[in-house]
Short mmCIF file of C-alpha atoms in Angstrom, two decimals:
data_model
loop_
_atom_site.label_atom_id
_atom_site.label_comp_id
_atom_site.label_asym_id
_atom_site.label_seq_id
_atom_site.Cartn_x
_atom_site.Cartn_y
_atom_site.Cartn_z
CA MET A 29 74.59 -14.51 -119.17
CA LYS A 30 73.65 -10.95 -118.49
CA SER A 31 71.81 -11.89 -115.38
CA LYS A 32 74.77 -13.81 -114.11
CA LEU A 33 77.00 -10.80 -114.52
CA LEU A 34 74.49 -8.64 -112.68
CA LEU A 35 74.46 -11.16 -109.85
CA VAL A 36 78.26 -11.09 -109.57
CA THR A 37 78.28 -7.29 -109.58
CA ALA A 38 75.60 -7.22 -106.90
CA THR A 39 77.56 -9.68 -104.75
CA LEU A 40 80.71 -7.69 -105.21
CA THR A 41 78.97 -4.50 -104.22
CA ALA A 42 77.50 -6.14 -101.18
CA LEU A 43 80.90 -7.49 -100.23
CA MET A 44 82.49 -4.10 -100.62
CA ALA A 45 79.72 -2.55 -98.53
CA THR A 46 80.39 -4.95 -95.71
CA SER A 47 84.10 -4.53 -95.82
CA PHE A 48 83.86 -0.76 -95.67
CA GLN A 49 81.31 -0.80 -92.87
CA ALA A 50 83.01 1.93 -90.89
CA GLN A 51 82.88 4.42 -93.71
CA ALA A 52 81.19 7.71 -93.20
CA GLU A 53 78.05 6.99 -95.23
CA ASP A 54 77.04 4.01 -93.04
CA PRO A 55 74.79 4.93 -90.16
CA ILE A 56 76.15 4.42 -86.66
CA GLN A 57 74.20 1.78 -84.79
CA VAL A 58 73.42 3.22 -81.37
CA GLY A 59 72.72 0.30 -79.03
CA ILE A 60 70.08 0.77 -76.38
CA SER A 61 68.31 -1.67 -74.12
CA GLY A 62 65.33 -3.33 -75.80
CA GLU A 63 63.38 -2.90 -72.59
CA PRO A 64 62.16 0.71 -72.29
CA TYR A 65 63.94 2.71 -69.61
CA PRO A 66 61.86 5.85 -69.35
CA PRO A 67 62.49 8.76 -69.43
CA PHE A 68 65.92 7.86 -70.94
CA THR A 69 64.84 5.54 -73.69
CA TYR A 70 61.23 4.55 -74.39
CA LYS A 71 58.84 4.28 -77.27
CA ALA A 72 56.62 7.16 -78.11
CA SER A 73 52.98 6.46 -79.10
CA SER A 74 54.12 6.65 -82.72
CA GLY A 75 56.30 3.58 -82.13
CA GLU A 76 59.54 5.56 -82.56
CA TRP A 77 62.19 5.43 -79.83
CA THR A 78 62.46 8.67 -77.88
CA GLY A 79 63.70 9.87 -74.51
CA PHE A 80 66.63 11.87 -73.14
CA GLU A 81 69.36 9.59 -74.40
CA VAL A 82 67.74 8.98 -77.79
CA ASP A 83 67.48 12.68 -78.50
CA LEU A 84 70.97 13.25 -77.08
CA ALA A 85 72.33 10.47 -79.36
CA PHE A 86 70.86 12.15 -82.46
CA ALA A 87 72.30 15.45 -81.36
CA ILE A 88 75.75 13.94 -80.89
CA CYS A 89 75.58 12.20 -84.30
CA GLU A 90 74.51 15.40 -86.00
CA GLN A 91 77.51 17.08 -84.39
CA MET A 92 79.81 14.37 -85.78
CA GLY A 93 78.21 14.75 -89.20
CA ARG A 94 77.08 11.12 -89.20
CA THR A 95 73.68 9.50 -89.34
CA CYS A 96 72.58 7.23 -86.55
CA GLU A 97 70.10 4.43 -86.08
CA ILE A 98 68.68 3.31 -82.77
CA SER A 99 69.32 -0.37 -82.37
CA PRO A 100 67.52 -2.04 -79.42
CA THR A 101 69.40 -4.97 -77.94
CA GLY A 102 68.94 -7.16 -74.91
CA TRP A 103 70.63 -5.37 -71.98
CA SER A 104 72.44 -8.41 -70.58
CA GLY A 105 74.13 -9.12 -73.93
CA ILE A 106 74.76 -5.53 -74.97
CA ILE A 107 78.55 -5.59 -74.45
CA PRO A 108 79.04 -8.76 -76.54
CA SER A 109 76.80 -7.16 -79.19
CA LEU A 110 79.10 -4.17 -79.29
CA ASN A 111 82.29 -6.25 -79.51
CA ASP A 112 80.72 -8.45 -82.26
CA GLY A 113 80.03 -5.35 -84.33
CA ARG A 114 76.23 -5.58 -84.37
CA ILE A 115 76.09 -2.18 -82.70
CA ASP A 116 78.72 0.58 -82.62
CA LEU A 117 77.84 2.46 -79.46
CA ILE A 118 76.12 1.75 -76.15
CA MET A 119 74.21 4.72 -74.91
CA ASN A 120 71.76 3.67 -72.19
CA SER A 121 72.76 5.04 -68.77
CA MET A 122 75.77 2.77 -68.54
CA SER A 123 77.98 3.67 -65.60
CA ILE A 124 81.67 3.85 -66.24
CA THR A 125 83.17 1.10 -64.12
CA GLU A 126 86.63 -0.44 -64.01
CA GLN A 127 85.18 -3.87 -64.69
CA ARG A 128 83.56 -2.70 -67.91
CA GLN A 129 86.65 -0.72 -68.94
CA GLU A 130 88.48 -3.99 -69.25
CA VAL A 131 86.35 -4.98 -72.21
CA ILE A 132 85.12 -1.74 -73.76
CA ASP A 133 86.05 1.94 -73.86
CA PHE A 134 83.94 4.77 -72.69
CA SER A 135 83.50 8.32 -73.95
CA ILE A 136 83.87 11.16 -71.52
CA PRO A 137 80.89 11.11 -69.04
CA TYR A 138 77.88 12.92 -70.45
CA TYR A 139 75.62 12.78 -67.45
CA PHE A 140 76.00 12.16 -63.80
CA THR A 141 73.35 12.08 -61.16
CA PRO A 142 74.63 12.87 -57.73
CA GLY A 143 72.56 12.34 -54.58
CA ALA A 144 70.10 15.11 -53.77
CA TYR A 145 69.20 16.13 -50.25
CA VAL A 146 65.50 16.60 -49.77
CA ALA A 147 63.98 18.20 -46.66
CA ALA A 148 60.98 20.28 -45.64
CA ALA A 149 60.98 23.57 -47.54
CA ASP A 150 60.70 25.60 -44.36
CA ARG A 151 63.83 23.99 -42.82
CA ASP A 152 67.05 25.94 -43.04
CA LEU A 153 69.64 23.35 -43.96
CA ASP A 154 73.32 23.97 -44.20
CA ILE A 155 75.03 20.88 -45.67
CA PRO A 156 77.05 19.24 -44.20
CA ASP A 157 77.51 21.43 -41.12
CA GLY A 158 73.84 21.69 -40.28
CA LEU A 159 73.27 17.95 -40.39
CA ASP A 160 74.46 17.44 -36.79
CA GLY A 161 71.70 15.75 -34.77
CA LEU A 162 69.36 15.27 -37.71
CA VAL A 163 68.04 11.90 -38.94
CA LEU A 164 68.97 11.14 -42.52
CA GLY A 165 67.42 8.28 -44.55
CA VAL A 166 69.07 6.42 -47.45
CA GLN A 167 68.29 3.26 -49.38
CA ALA A 168 70.58 0.28 -48.68
CA ALA A 169 73.10 -0.84 -51.30
CA THR A 170 73.01 2.39 -53.24
CA THR A 171 75.80 4.80 -54.01
CA ASN A 172 74.02 7.28 -51.80
CA ALA A 173 74.21 4.93 -48.84
CA SER A 174 77.92 4.47 -49.40
CA TYR A 175 78.45 8.20 -49.72
CA ALA A 176 76.44 8.98 -46.57
CA ARG A 177 78.30 6.40 -44.53
CA ARG A 178 81.73 7.50 -45.74
CA ALA A 179 81.52 11.23 -46.24
CA LEU A 180 78.99 12.10 -43.50
CA ARG A 181 80.26 9.92 -40.72
CA ASP A 182 81.82 12.80 -38.85
CA SER A 183 78.94 15.26 -39.35
CA GLY A 184 76.97 13.97 -36.37
CA VAL A 185 74.06 12.94 -38.52
CA ASN A 186 72.06 9.83 -37.60
CA ILE A 187 71.89 7.63 -40.70
CA ARG A 188 68.96 5.24 -41.15
CA ILE A 189 69.15 2.56 -43.83
CA TYR A 190 66.02 1.29 -45.55
CA ASP A 191 65.41 -1.57 -47.95
CA GLN A 192 63.30 0.31 -50.46
CA ALA A 193 63.32 3.82 -51.83
CA GLU A 194 59.63 4.27 -51.21
CA GLN A 195 60.14 3.49 -47.49
CA VAL A 196 62.61 6.34 -47.28
CA ASN A 197 60.13 8.70 -48.98
CA ALA A 198 57.28 7.59 -46.69
CA ASP A 199 59.32 8.28 -43.55
CA LEU A 200 60.32 11.69 -44.77
CA LEU A 201 56.64 12.52 -45.34
CA SER A 202 55.63 11.20 -41.90
CA GLY A 203 58.33 13.32 -40.28
CA ARG A 204 60.38 10.46 -38.88
CA LEU A 205 63.26 11.50 -41.11
CA ASP A 206 64.53 15.06 -41.27
CA VAL A 207 66.30 14.78 -44.54
CA ILE A 208 66.86 12.11 -47.18
CA LEU A 209 69.65 11.55 -49.67
CA ALA A 210 68.60 9.87 -52.89
CA ASP A 211 69.08 9.94 -56.66
CA GLN A 212 68.58 13.40 -58.08
CA ILE A 213 66.28 12.34 -60.89
CA ALA A 214 64.08 10.28 -58.60
CA MET A 215 63.95 13.16 -56.13
CA ALA A 216 63.05 15.70 -58.81
CA GLN A 217 60.04 13.50 -59.61
CA PHE A 218 59.27 12.86 -55.93
CA ILE A 219 58.88 16.49 -55.00
CA GLU A 220 56.47 16.96 -57.88
CA ARG A 221 53.96 14.76 -55.99
CA GLU A 222 51.14 16.52 -54.28
CA GLU A 223 51.85 14.92 -50.93
CA ALA A 224 55.49 16.10 -51.12
CA SER A 225 54.66 19.73 -51.95
CA ALA A 226 56.08 20.96 -48.66
CA PHE A 227 59.51 19.45 -49.48
CA GLU A 228 62.29 20.61 -51.77
CA ILE A 229 65.76 19.65 -52.95
CA LYS A 230 68.15 21.51 -50.64
CA ASP A 231 71.46 20.57 -52.17
CA THR A 232 73.26 17.89 -54.17
CA ALA A 233 76.15 15.80 -52.93
CA PRO A 234 79.54 16.70 -54.32
CA ARG A 235 81.38 14.32 -56.60
CA HIS A 236 82.82 11.53 -54.55
CA GLU A 237 84.40 8.16 -55.31
CA ALA A 238 81.29 6.51 -53.92
CA TYR A 239 79.35 7.77 -56.92
CA GLY A 240 81.78 6.64 -59.60
CA GLU A 241 82.63 8.72 -62.67
CA GLY A 242 79.23 8.97 -64.20
CA ILE A 243 77.53 7.73 -67.33
CA GLY A 244 79.49 7.35 -70.56
CA ILE A 245 78.91 6.06 -74.07
CA GLY A 246 80.42 2.60 -74.54
CA LEU A 247 82.41 1.78 -77.69
CA ARG A 248 84.84 -0.82 -78.98
CA GLN A 249 88.39 -0.44 -77.75
CA ASP A 250 89.89 -0.36 -81.27
CA ASP A 251 87.52 2.36 -82.54
CA ASP A 252 89.99 5.15 -81.71
CA ALA A 253 88.87 7.52 -84.49
CA LEU A 254 85.29 7.18 -83.47
CA GLU A 255 86.21 7.79 -79.83
CA ARG A 256 87.97 11.00 -80.72
CA ASP A 257 85.03 12.30 -82.76
CA LEU A 258 82.56 11.16 -80.14
CA ASN A 259 84.36 12.89 -77.26
CA ALA A 260 84.50 16.13 -79.23
CA ALA A 261 80.80 15.88 -80.11
CA VAL A 262 79.78 15.08 -76.56
CA ARG A 263 81.78 18.07 -75.32
CA THR A 264 80.08 20.29 -77.87
CA VAL A 265 76.49 19.26 -77.16
CA ILE A 266 77.14 19.73 -73.48
CA ASP A 267 78.83 23.15 -73.88
CA ASN A 268 76.29 24.50 -76.31
CA GLY A 269 73.48 23.73 -73.95
CA THR A 270 71.72 21.04 -76.01
CA CYS A 271 72.29 18.38 -73.34
CA GLY A 272 71.08 20.67 -70.57
CA ARG A 273 67.91 21.57 -72.54
CA LEU A 274 67.09 17.91 -73.21
CA SER A 275 67.81 17.00 -69.59
CA GLU A 276 65.41 19.66 -68.33
CA GLU A 277 62.81 18.53 -70.82
CA TYR A 278 62.89 14.87 -69.96
CA LEU A 279 64.22 14.70 -66.43
CA GLY A 280 63.10 17.99 -64.95
CA THR A 281 66.67 18.80 -63.89
CA ASP A 282 70.06 19.35 -65.49
CA VAL A 283 72.27 16.28 -64.98
CA CYS A 284 74.84 16.90 -67.77
CA VAL A 285 78.52 16.83 -66.84
CA TYR A 286 80.08 20.28 -67.34
CA GLU A 287 83.77 20.78 -67.11
CA MET B 12 87.60 -16.27 -45.94
CA ASN B 13 88.53 -12.66 -45.73
CA TYR B 14 88.05 -11.02 -42.35
CA SER B 15 90.35 -8.04 -42.83
CA TRP B 16 87.31 -5.70 -42.58
CA LEU B 17 86.97 -6.66 -38.94
CA SER B 18 89.93 -4.41 -38.09
CA ASP B 19 88.14 -1.35 -39.62
CA PRO B 20 86.83 0.69 -36.68
CA PHE B 21 84.00 1.82 -38.96
CA TYR B 22 82.57 -1.70 -39.21
CA GLN B 23 83.38 -2.47 -35.55
CA GLU B 24 81.24 0.48 -34.58
CA TYR B 25 78.28 -0.75 -36.68
CA LEU B 26 78.57 -4.29 -35.39
CA TRP B 27 78.76 -3.10 -31.80
CA THR B 28 75.74 -0.85 -32.25
CA GLY B 29 73.89 -3.76 -33.85
CA PHE B 30 74.79 -6.06 -31.02
CA VAL B 31 73.70 -3.57 -28.35
CA ASN B 32 70.45 -2.78 -30.13
CA THR B 33 69.65 -6.48 -30.52
CA LEU B 34 70.14 -7.14 -26.80
CA TRP B 35 68.14 -4.07 -25.85
CA LEU B 36 65.28 -5.06 -28.11
CA VAL B 37 65.19 -8.52 -26.57
CA ALA B 38 65.41 -7.24 -23.03
CA VAL B 39 62.66 -4.61 -23.46
CA SER B 40 60.31 -6.91 -25.42
CA ALA B 41 60.86 -9.86 -23.08
CA THR B 42 60.17 -7.87 -19.93
CA ALA B 43 57.11 -6.01 -21.25
CA GLY B 44 55.91 -9.09 -23.17
CA LEU B 45 56.03 -11.43 -20.18
CA ALA B 46 54.07 -8.94 -18.12
CA LEU B 47 51.51 -8.76 -20.89
CA ALA B 48 51.52 -12.57 -21.09
CA VAL B 49 50.57 -12.91 -17.40
CA LEU B 50 47.78 -10.42 -17.88
CA THR B 51 46.53 -12.23 -20.99
CA ALA B 52 46.57 -15.60 -19.25
CA LEU B 53 44.73 -14.18 -16.21
CA ALA B 54 42.20 -12.45 -18.42
CA ARG B 55 41.48 -15.67 -20.31
CA LEU B 56 41.24 -17.81 -17.17
CA ARG B 57 39.61 -15.54 -14.62
CA GLY B 58 38.51 -12.40 -16.45
CA PRO B 59 34.89 -11.32 -16.91
CA ARG B 60 33.53 -12.61 -20.20
CA PRO B 61 34.15 -9.45 -22.39
CA ILE B 62 37.73 -9.21 -21.18
CA ALA B 63 38.33 -12.95 -21.61
CA TRP B 64 36.85 -12.64 -25.12
CA LEU B 65 39.07 -9.65 -25.89
CA ALA B 66 42.20 -11.49 -24.68
CA SER B 67 41.37 -14.45 -26.84
CA ALA B 68 40.80 -12.21 -29.89
CA TYR B 69 44.19 -10.54 -29.31
CA VAL B 70 45.92 -13.93 -29.10
CA THR B 71 44.18 -15.12 -32.28
CA VAL B 72 45.04 -12.04 -34.27
CA ILE B 73 48.70 -11.86 -33.16
CA ARG B 74 49.32 -15.54 -33.58
CA GLY B 75 47.38 -15.69 -36.81
CA THR B 76 49.41 -13.07 -38.74
CA PRO B 77 53.08 -13.02 -39.75
CA LEU B 78 55.40 -11.08 -37.53
CA LEU B 79 56.93 -9.16 -40.45
CA VAL B 80 53.46 -8.08 -41.60
CA GLN B 81 52.74 -6.88 -38.06
CA LEU B 82 56.00 -4.96 -37.97
CA PHE B 83 55.19 -3.22 -41.27
CA PHE B 84 51.66 -2.61 -40.14
CA PHE B 85 52.74 -0.82 -37.00
CA TYR B 86 55.70 1.03 -38.50
CA TYR B 87 54.28 2.16 -41.83
CA GLY B 88 50.49 1.92 -41.14
CA VAL B 89 50.57 3.65 -37.77
CA GLY B 90 53.40 5.85 -38.92
CA ARG B 91 51.32 7.30 -41.73
CA LEU B 92 48.41 7.83 -39.34
CA MET B 93 50.74 9.83 -37.07
CA GLU B 94 51.20 12.47 -39.75
CA GLY B 95 47.61 13.56 -39.26
CA VAL B 96 47.74 13.88 -35.48
CA PRO B 97 47.92 17.57 -34.61
CA GLY B 98 50.46 18.59 -32.00
CA LEU B 99 52.15 15.17 -31.92
CA ARG B 100 55.41 16.46 -33.28
CA GLU B 101 55.64 19.05 -30.51
CA SER B 102 54.75 16.58 -27.71
CA TRP B 103 57.12 14.68 -25.41
CA PHE B 104 55.93 11.49 -27.03
CA TRP B 105 57.41 12.38 -30.45
CA PRO B 106 61.13 11.60 -29.80
CA ILE B 107 60.06 8.10 -28.84
CA VAL B 108 57.58 7.31 -31.58
CA ARG B 109 59.78 8.62 -34.36
CA GLU B 110 62.32 5.92 -33.51
CA PRO B 111 61.88 2.66 -35.37
CA PHE B 112 63.17 0.94 -32.28
CA PHE B 113 59.96 1.84 -30.53
CA PHE B 114 57.86 0.04 -33.15
CA GLY B 115 60.17 -2.97 -33.09
CA ALA B 116 59.78 -3.23 -29.31
CA LEU B 117 56.03 -2.69 -29.57
CA THR B 118 55.54 -5.45 -32.16
CA PHE B 119 57.71 -7.94 -30.30
CA THR B 120 56.04 -7.17 -26.98
CA LEU B 121 52.65 -7.86 -28.47
CA SER B 122 53.97 -11.04 -30.02
CA VAL B 123 55.59 -12.32 -26.82
CA GLY B 124 52.40 -11.40 -24.95
CA ALA B 125 50.28 -13.57 -27.19
CA TYR B 126 52.48 -16.64 -27.59
CA SER B 127 53.76 -16.71 -23.98
CA GLY B 128 50.33 -15.80 -22.78
CA GLU B 129 49.09 -19.09 -24.09
CA ILE B 130 52.05 -20.95 -22.56
CA PHE B 131 51.35 -19.24 -19.31
CA ARG B 132 47.65 -20.10 -19.47
CA GLY B 133 48.49 -23.77 -19.95
CA ALA B 134 51.12 -23.62 -17.16
CA MET B 135 48.62 -22.02 -14.76
CA GLN B 136 46.13 -24.72 -15.56
CA SER B 137 48.73 -27.34 -14.85
CA VAL B 138 49.30 -26.19 -11.32
CA PRO B 139 47.61 -28.96 -9.34
CA ALA B 140 44.33 -27.82 -7.77
CA GLY B 141 45.45 -29.32 -4.48
CA GLU B 142 48.23 -26.83 -4.12
CA LEU B 143 45.87 -23.94 -4.48
CA GLU B 144 43.45 -25.56 -2.09
CA ALA B 145 46.30 -25.97 0.39
CA GLY B 146 46.95 -22.25 0.11
CA ARG B 147 43.29 -21.57 0.86
CA ALA B 148 43.46 -23.99 3.82
CA PHE B 149 46.36 -21.94 5.20
CA GLY B 150 44.14 -18.91 5.13
CA LEU B 151 45.84 -17.08 2.23
CA SER B 152 43.78 -14.47 0.50
CA PRO B 153 42.97 -14.99 -3.22
CA TRP B 154 45.50 -12.35 -4.07
CA GLN B 155 48.18 -14.00 -1.94
CA ILE B 156 47.39 -17.36 -3.57
CA LEU B 157 47.87 -15.72 -6.96
CA TYR B 158 51.21 -14.07 -6.44
CA ARG B 159 52.79 -16.39 -3.83
CA LEU B 160 51.61 -19.71 -5.15
CA TRP B 161 49.86 -19.85 -8.47
CA LEU B 162 52.07 -17.51 -10.58
CA PRO B 163 55.44 -18.77 -9.25
CA ARG B 164 54.40 -22.42 -9.77
CA ALA B 165 53.09 -21.64 -13.24
CA PHE B 166 56.27 -19.84 -14.08
CA GLN B 167 58.28 -22.81 -12.97
CA ILE B 168 56.16 -25.22 -15.05
CA GLY B 169 56.25 -23.00 -18.12
CA LEU B 170 59.92 -22.09 -17.89
CA PRO B 171 61.26 -24.59 -20.48
CA SER B 172 58.73 -23.39 -23.06
CA LEU B 173 59.31 -19.78 -22.15
CA THR B 174 63.02 -20.27 -22.77
CA GLY B 175 62.09 -21.42 -26.25
CA GLU B 176 59.94 -18.29 -26.69
CA MET B 177 62.85 -16.09 -25.69
CA ILE B 178 65.11 -17.79 -28.21
CA LEU B 179 62.49 -17.29 -30.92
CA LEU B 180 62.27 -13.64 -29.90
CA LEU B 181 66.01 -13.20 -30.27
CA LYS B 182 65.91 -14.70 -33.72
CA SER B 183 63.02 -12.45 -34.78
CA VAL B 184 65.17 -9.38 -34.13
CA PRO B 185 66.77 -9.37 -37.64
CA LEU B 186 63.32 -8.50 -38.99
CA VAL B 187 63.73 -4.97 -37.66
CA SER B 188 66.51 -4.37 -40.18
CA THR B 189 63.61 -3.80 -42.60
CA ILE B 190 62.37 -0.79 -40.64
CA ALA B 191 65.82 0.81 -40.51
CA VAL B 192 66.93 -0.29 -37.03
CA MET B 193 70.62 -0.89 -36.90
CA ASP B 194 70.73 -4.50 -35.76
CA LEU B 195 73.35 -7.20 -36.40
CA LEU B 196 71.93 -8.11 -39.78
CA GLN B 197 71.95 -4.56 -40.97
CA ALA B 198 75.54 -4.17 -39.83
CA ALA B 199 76.45 -7.34 -41.76
CA ASN B 200 74.62 -5.96 -44.85
CA ILE B 201 76.66 -2.79 -44.69
CA VAL B 202 79.87 -4.82 -44.74
CA ARG B 203 78.47 -6.81 -47.70
CA ASP B 204 77.49 -3.70 -49.65
CA GLU B 205 80.86 -2.12 -49.31
CA THR B 206 83.29 -5.04 -49.44
CA PHE B 207 81.24 -7.39 -51.69
CA LEU B 208 81.87 -10.17 -49.12
CA VAL B 209 78.67 -12.06 -48.53
CA TYR B 210 79.47 -15.04 -46.30
CA GLU B 211 82.02 -13.66 -43.94
CA PRO B 212 79.85 -11.02 -42.23
CA LEU B 213 76.91 -13.45 -42.21
CA LEU B 214 78.98 -16.13 -40.60
CA LEU B 215 80.15 -13.68 -38.01
CA ILE B 216 76.67 -12.64 -36.95
CA THR B 217 75.55 -16.30 -37.05
CA GLY B 218 78.27 -17.00 -34.47
CA ILE B 219 77.14 -14.07 -32.37
CA TYR B 220 73.53 -15.20 -32.41
CA LEU B 221 74.53 -18.76 -31.50
CA ALA B 222 76.65 -17.47 -28.63
CA ILE B 223 73.75 -15.39 -27.29
CA VAL B 224 71.38 -18.34 -27.55
CA ILE B 225 73.78 -20.68 -25.71
CA LEU B 226 74.28 -18.08 -23.03
CA LEU B 227 70.52 -17.51 -22.69
CA THR B 228 69.91 -21.25 -22.41
CA LEU B 229 72.52 -21.62 -19.71
CA VAL B 230 71.07 -18.74 -17.72
CA MET B 231 67.54 -20.09 -18.02
CA ARG B 232 68.66 -23.54 -16.97
CA THR B 233 70.20 -22.08 -13.87
CA VAL B 234 66.96 -20.22 -13.16
CA GLU B 235 65.02 -23.52 -13.62
CA ARG B 236 67.27 -25.34 -11.21
CA SER B 237 67.29 -22.66 -8.60
CA PHE B 238 63.58 -22.82 -7.91
CA PRO B 239 63.32 -23.76 -4.26
CA GLY B 240 62.35 -27.24 -3.19
CA VAL B 241 60.86 -28.70 -6.31
CA ARG B 242 62.03 -30.00 -9.61
CA ALA B 243 59.68 -29.31 -12.44
CA THR B 244 60.36 -32.04 -14.99
CA GLN B 245 61.52 -35.35 -13.79
CA GLY B 246 59.23 -37.59 -15.77
CA ARG B 247 56.59 -37.16 -13.10
CA TRP B 248 53.44 -35.13 -13.52
CA LEU B 249 53.43 -34.02 -9.91
CA PRO B 250 56.57 -32.22 -8.76
CA MET B 251 58.60 -33.97 -6.14
CA ARG B 252 59.93 -32.43 -3.01
CA ARG B 253 63.69 -32.54 -2.92
CA LEU B 254 65.00 -34.05 0.28
#
């Protein structure tokens, strides 16, 4: 008899717990891709998830006064997982696009990687006026290629389009390209290579429609309270320099979106 | 089918550049390649043994490896070697060799030289010995026999196959889009990347290629027919004098 009562109580408690899932004491499930995406999300040797976005997620949660758990999910099904309630946030370099905004909401962008111009360190380069007559390399079907074709078409620069990013890098090293325009994070890593020691990032491209709005945290469209808290927390971790510090630590450059 | 992008001068410019580059590449490679083909055929038929051996090794290597691999080999392999050549970047040669067009033309020239070289060798061997003997009987020097008799006759015999080679050359051109030459395929890819239309730009360049091939075939047929006095292929092994 007593055991039966206990069982009922336990069931009731469990039921109550599920029905009040969104209450403050429940940890927020931060959805990331189950496949590692270093240096944004990857597993440390200890087996714990780490990386720029993992650390940033914990910083944001701390700011909101909530606890968070990292919840790895298959990338292709991550939006259904969010809308089914298995996870509460998506935070894994997801670009804010109109198509996605039809099914989920996004926080304000927390990071954005523009294109970076890389050229020989001893070349004086004034962008975009000094590009006239130079040969610029970009990778096909990237935002940088779209940007170069649209924004630089009147600059007199000769644009060459390659299939693979490494082909662009190789031709910069061999001198057949004067300057390349590629993702800032990839370029920050590229110029660290020994063979690229004579090259440096000259400038970054300004914000442009070709690049989209940036990377935001995905959340359910009806989670308005969470969205409000989240936006405030994202703003704070960016403004107090936490985001910038983590970005420098993991990516070697500051990609956070400042106002 | 959405072809509204065709009115955008931006895409028109790319397609036009792609068209012009394609024709240039074919023209340069065909001219240089056919010259190389004649030399290769001559080297294999009449050259001293080391040269004949060298020509045959060249044909084997070029015909035995994929064209795309050759293109990458020359562009990236040789390109990386060029980094280490002192003074190259200051020389007059540099503005040419830094262009991917140069490597496309080089690869295609070597390819045409090898394939057409073999066609030419076969054609030269098919010229009836009696015709060459007749030339000798008329007192022509070996050099005169070569350029007034043997080569023109071989060219005439090989022409239908050479037309096929030129068509193959034209259709190899899209490979250069992988080494950053703005050709028709790359222009179509730009349209695809920006408008998310896949078939329309591809259909357009398919039509352009087809039109060039038809034009090329017609021109070559006229050349075939305009050879004086003889018809090359009429179901007879020996050409017949037209009355």
